[in-house]
CSV table of C-alpha atoms in Angstrom, one decimal:
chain,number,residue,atom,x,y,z
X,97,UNK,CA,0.0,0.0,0.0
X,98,UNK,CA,3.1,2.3,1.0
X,99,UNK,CA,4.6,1.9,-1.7
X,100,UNK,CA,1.5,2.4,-4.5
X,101,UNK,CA,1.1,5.6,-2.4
X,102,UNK,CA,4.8,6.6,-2.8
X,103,UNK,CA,4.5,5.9,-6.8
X,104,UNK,CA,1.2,7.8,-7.1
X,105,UNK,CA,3.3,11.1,-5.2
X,106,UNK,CA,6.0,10.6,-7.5
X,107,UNK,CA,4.0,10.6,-10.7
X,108,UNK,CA,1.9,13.7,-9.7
X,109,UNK,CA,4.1,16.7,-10.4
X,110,UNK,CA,2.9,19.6,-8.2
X,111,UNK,CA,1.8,23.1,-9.7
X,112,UNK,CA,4.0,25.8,-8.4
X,113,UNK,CA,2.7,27.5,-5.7
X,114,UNK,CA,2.0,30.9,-7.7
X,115,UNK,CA,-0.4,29.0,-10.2
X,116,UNK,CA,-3.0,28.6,-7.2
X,117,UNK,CA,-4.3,31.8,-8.6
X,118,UNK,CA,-7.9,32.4,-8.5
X,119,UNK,CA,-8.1,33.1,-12.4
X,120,UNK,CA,-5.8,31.8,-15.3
X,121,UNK,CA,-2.8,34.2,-16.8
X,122,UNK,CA,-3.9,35.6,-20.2
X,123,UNK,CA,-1.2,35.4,-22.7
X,124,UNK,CA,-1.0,36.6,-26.4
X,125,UNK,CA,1.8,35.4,-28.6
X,126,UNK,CA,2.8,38.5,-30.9
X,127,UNK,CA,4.7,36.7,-33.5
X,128,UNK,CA,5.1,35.6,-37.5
X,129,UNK,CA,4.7,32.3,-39.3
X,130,UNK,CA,6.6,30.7,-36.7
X,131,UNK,CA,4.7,31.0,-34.2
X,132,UNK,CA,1.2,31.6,-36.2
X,133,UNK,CA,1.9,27.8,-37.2
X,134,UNK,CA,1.6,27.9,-41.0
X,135,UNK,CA,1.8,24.5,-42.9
X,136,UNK,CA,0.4,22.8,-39.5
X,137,UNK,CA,-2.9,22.3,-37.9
X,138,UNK,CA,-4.0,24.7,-35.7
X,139,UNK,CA,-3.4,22.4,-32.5
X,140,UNK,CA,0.5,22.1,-33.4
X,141,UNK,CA,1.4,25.7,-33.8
X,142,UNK,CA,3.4,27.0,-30.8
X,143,UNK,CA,0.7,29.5,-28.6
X,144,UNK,CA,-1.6,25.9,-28.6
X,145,UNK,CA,1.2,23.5,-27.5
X,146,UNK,CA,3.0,25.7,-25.2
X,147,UNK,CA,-0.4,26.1,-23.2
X,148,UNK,CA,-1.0,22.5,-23.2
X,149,UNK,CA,2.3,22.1,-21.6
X,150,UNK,CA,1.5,25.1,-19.3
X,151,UNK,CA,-1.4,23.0,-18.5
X,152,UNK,CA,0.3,19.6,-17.8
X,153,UNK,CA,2.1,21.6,-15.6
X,154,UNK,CA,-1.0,22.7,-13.4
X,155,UNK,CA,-0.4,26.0,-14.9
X,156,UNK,CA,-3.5,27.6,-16.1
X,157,UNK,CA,-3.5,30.0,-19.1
X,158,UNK,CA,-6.0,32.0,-21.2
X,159,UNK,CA,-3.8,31.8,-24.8
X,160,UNK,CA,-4.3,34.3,-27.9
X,161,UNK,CA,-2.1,33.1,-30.7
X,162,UNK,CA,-1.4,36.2,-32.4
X,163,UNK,CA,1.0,35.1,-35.1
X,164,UNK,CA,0.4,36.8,-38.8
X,165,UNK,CA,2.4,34.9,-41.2
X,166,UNK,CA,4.7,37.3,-43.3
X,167,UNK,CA,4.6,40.0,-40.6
X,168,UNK,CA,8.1,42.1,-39.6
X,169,UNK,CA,8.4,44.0,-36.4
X,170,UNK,CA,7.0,47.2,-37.9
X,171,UNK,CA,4.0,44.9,-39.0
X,172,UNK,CA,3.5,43.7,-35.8
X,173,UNK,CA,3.6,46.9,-34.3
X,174,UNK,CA,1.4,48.3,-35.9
X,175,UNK,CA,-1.6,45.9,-35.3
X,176,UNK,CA,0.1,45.9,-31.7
X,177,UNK,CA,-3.6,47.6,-30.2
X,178,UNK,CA,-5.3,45.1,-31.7
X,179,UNK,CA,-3.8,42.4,-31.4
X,180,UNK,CA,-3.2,42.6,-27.7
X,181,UNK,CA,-6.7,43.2,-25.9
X,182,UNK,CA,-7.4,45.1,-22.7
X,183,UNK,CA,-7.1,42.7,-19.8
X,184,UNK,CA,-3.8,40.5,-21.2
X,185,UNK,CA,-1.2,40.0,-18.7
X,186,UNK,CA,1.9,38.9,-20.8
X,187,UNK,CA,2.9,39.1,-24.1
X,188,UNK,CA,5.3,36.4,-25.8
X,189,UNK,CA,7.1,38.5,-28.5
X,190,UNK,CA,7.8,36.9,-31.9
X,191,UNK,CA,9.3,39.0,-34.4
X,192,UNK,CA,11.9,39.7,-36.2
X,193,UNK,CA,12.9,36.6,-38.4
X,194,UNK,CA,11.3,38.0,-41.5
X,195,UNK,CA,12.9,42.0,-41.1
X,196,UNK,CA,16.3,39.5,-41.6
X,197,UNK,CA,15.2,37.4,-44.2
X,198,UNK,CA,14.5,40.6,-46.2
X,199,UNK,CA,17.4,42.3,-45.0
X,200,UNK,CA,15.4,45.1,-43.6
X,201,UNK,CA,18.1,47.7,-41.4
X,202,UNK,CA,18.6,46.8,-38.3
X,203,UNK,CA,17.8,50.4,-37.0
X,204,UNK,CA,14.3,50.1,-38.0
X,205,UNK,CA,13.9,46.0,-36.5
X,206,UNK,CA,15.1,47.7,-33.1
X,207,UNK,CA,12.9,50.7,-33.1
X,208,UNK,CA,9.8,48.8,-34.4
X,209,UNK,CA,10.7,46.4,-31.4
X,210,UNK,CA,11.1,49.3,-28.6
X,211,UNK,CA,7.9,50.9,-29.3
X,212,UNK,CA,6.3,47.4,-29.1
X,213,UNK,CA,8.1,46.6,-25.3
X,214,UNK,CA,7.4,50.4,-24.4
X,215,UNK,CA,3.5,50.6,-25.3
X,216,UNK,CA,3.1,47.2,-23.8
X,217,UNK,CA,4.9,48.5,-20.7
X,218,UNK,CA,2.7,51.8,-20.7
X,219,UNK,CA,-0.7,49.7,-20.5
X,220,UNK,CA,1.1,47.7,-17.5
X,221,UNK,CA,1.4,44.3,-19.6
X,222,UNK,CA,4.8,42.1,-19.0
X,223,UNK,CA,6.6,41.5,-22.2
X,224,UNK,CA,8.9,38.4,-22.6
X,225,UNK,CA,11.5,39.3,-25.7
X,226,UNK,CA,12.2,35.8,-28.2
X,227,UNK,CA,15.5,36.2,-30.0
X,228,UNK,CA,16.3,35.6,-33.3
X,229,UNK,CA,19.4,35.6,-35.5
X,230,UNK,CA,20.1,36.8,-38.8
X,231,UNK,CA,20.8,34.4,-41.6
X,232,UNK,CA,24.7,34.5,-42.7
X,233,UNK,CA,23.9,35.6,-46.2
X,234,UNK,CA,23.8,39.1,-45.5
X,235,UNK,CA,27.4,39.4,-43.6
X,236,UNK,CA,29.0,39.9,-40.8
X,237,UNK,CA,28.5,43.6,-40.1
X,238,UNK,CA,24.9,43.0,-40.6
X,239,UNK,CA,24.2,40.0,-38.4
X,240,UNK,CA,26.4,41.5,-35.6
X,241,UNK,CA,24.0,44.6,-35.8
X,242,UNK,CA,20.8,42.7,-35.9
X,243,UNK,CA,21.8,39.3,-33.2
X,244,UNK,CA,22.6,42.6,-31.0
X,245,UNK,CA,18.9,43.7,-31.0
X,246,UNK,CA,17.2,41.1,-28.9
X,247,UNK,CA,20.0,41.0,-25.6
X,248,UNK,CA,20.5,45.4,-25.8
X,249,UNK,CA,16.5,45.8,-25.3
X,250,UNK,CA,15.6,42.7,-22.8
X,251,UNK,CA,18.9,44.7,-20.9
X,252,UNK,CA,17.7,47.9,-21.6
X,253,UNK,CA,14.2,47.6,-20.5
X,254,UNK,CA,14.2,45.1,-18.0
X,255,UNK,CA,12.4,42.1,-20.1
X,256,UNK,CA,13.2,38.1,-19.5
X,257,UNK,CA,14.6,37.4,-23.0
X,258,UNK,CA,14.8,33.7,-24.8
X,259,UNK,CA,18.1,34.1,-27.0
X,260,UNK,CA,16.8,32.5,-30.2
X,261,UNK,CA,13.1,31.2,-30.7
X,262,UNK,CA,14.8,28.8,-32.7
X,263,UNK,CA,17.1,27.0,-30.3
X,264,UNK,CA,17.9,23.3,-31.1
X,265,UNK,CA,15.6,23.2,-34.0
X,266,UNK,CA,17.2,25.7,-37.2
X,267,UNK,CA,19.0,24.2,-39.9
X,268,UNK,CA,17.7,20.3,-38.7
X,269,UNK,CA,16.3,18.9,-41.8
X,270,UNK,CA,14.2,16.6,-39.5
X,271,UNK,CA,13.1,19.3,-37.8
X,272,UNK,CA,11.4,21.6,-40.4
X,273,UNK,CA,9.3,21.6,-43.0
X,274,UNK,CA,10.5,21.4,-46.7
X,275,UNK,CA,10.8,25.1,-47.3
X,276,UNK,CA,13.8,24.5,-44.4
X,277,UNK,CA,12.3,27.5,-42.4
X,278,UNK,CA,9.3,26.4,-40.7
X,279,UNK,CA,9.3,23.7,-37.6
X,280,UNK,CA,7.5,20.9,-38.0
X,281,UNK,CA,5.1,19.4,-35.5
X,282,UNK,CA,7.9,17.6,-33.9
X,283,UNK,CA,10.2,21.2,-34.0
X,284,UNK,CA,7.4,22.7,-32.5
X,285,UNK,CA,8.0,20.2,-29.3
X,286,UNK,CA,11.1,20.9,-29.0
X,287,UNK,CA,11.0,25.0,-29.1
X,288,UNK,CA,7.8,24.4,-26.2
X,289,UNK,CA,10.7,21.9,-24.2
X,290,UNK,CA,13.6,24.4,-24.4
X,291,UNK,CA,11.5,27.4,-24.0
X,292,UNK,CA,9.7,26.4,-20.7
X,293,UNK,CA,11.9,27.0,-17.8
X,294,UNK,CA,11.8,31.1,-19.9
X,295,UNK,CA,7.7,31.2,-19.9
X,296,UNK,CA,7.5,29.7,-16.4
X,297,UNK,CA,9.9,32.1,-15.0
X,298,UNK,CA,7.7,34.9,-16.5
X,299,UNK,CA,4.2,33.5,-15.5
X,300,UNK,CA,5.7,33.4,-11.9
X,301,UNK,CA,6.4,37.3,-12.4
X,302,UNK,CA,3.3,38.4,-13.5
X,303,UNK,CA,1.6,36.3,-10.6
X,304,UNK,CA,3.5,38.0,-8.0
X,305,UNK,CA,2.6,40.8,-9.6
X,306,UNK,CA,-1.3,40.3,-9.5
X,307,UNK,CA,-1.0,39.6,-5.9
């Protein structure tokens, strides 16, 4: 009997203490293709997976998957009212891998991105900042000036920052789709894995926040 007890307490994983809270965190991802999920089904994009791990986890969250396929920073700033309703408490940002693709200047990435953290800041919603880094085609100079971006604003305003959204999954054959660019279901898992210790961190912010 012990020791069917002791198994049963070893298998249930206990919720963190912060995600007793009385209503569930409302999240938005603000993001492009990768995260909007294009070329899967809805349920395998990133906003739905990373909420069902959230949930495994005993951690209840309200999740908007804001992801418009094509979109740069400056896109996403400017559907940033939106996009981001009154009443979310976090927003996962997700932007940036197209402004490199096209080889957009850097300046104009990082001061699309700073209006996006300080608006978000102004209407008291916690930002967390995914990196990205700029395909080699383009140079040195350039990818020195945009990889720079993502670690000078989560510094400069305070933000938890996941280095690149990427991580574990770019240039895998395995891992994305045929166009090389875009996870597949499985690359999706592995983004949601390497990205949760960053999201939970957060969540346990914005609760002690709320309290």
């Amino acid at each position: 009997m012990h020791i069917a007890v002791l198994m049963f307490a070893l298998m249930t994983i206990a919720p963190p203490a912060w995600a007793e809270a009385a209503k569930p965190i409302r999240l938005v991802v603000l993001g492009d293709s990768l995260s909007a999920g294009l070329g899967l089904p809805a349920q395998e994009a990133f906003p739905q997976k990373l909420k069902k791990s959230l949930q495994a986890k005993g951690i209840d969250v309200d999740m908007i998957n804001a992801g418009v396929s094509g979109d740069t920073s400056s896109g996403g700033r400017d559907r940033l009212d939106w996009s981001v309703p009154d009443g979310t408490d976090g927003v996962i940002v997700e932007l940036g891998a197209n402004d490199a693709l096209r080889g957009i200047d850097p300046d104009l990435t990082r001061a699309a991105l700073t209006d996006i953290i300080q608006r978000l800041k102004a209407r008291n919603i916690a930002v967390m900042l995914c990196g990205m880094l700029a395909p080699p085609n383009y140079g040195a100079d350039y990818a020195a000036r945009f990889n720079s971006i993502y670690p000078d604003l989560a510094k400069k305003f305070d933000v938890p920052l996941y280095p690149f959204f990427l991580e574990g999954v770019a240039a895998d054959a395995k891992l994305n789709q045929a166009d090389g660019i875009h996870p597949t279901a499985e690359g999706v898992d592995i983004i949601v894995g390497n990205i949760m210790p960053t999201v939970e961190a957060f969540l346990g912010t914005i609760a002690e926040q709320r309290r």
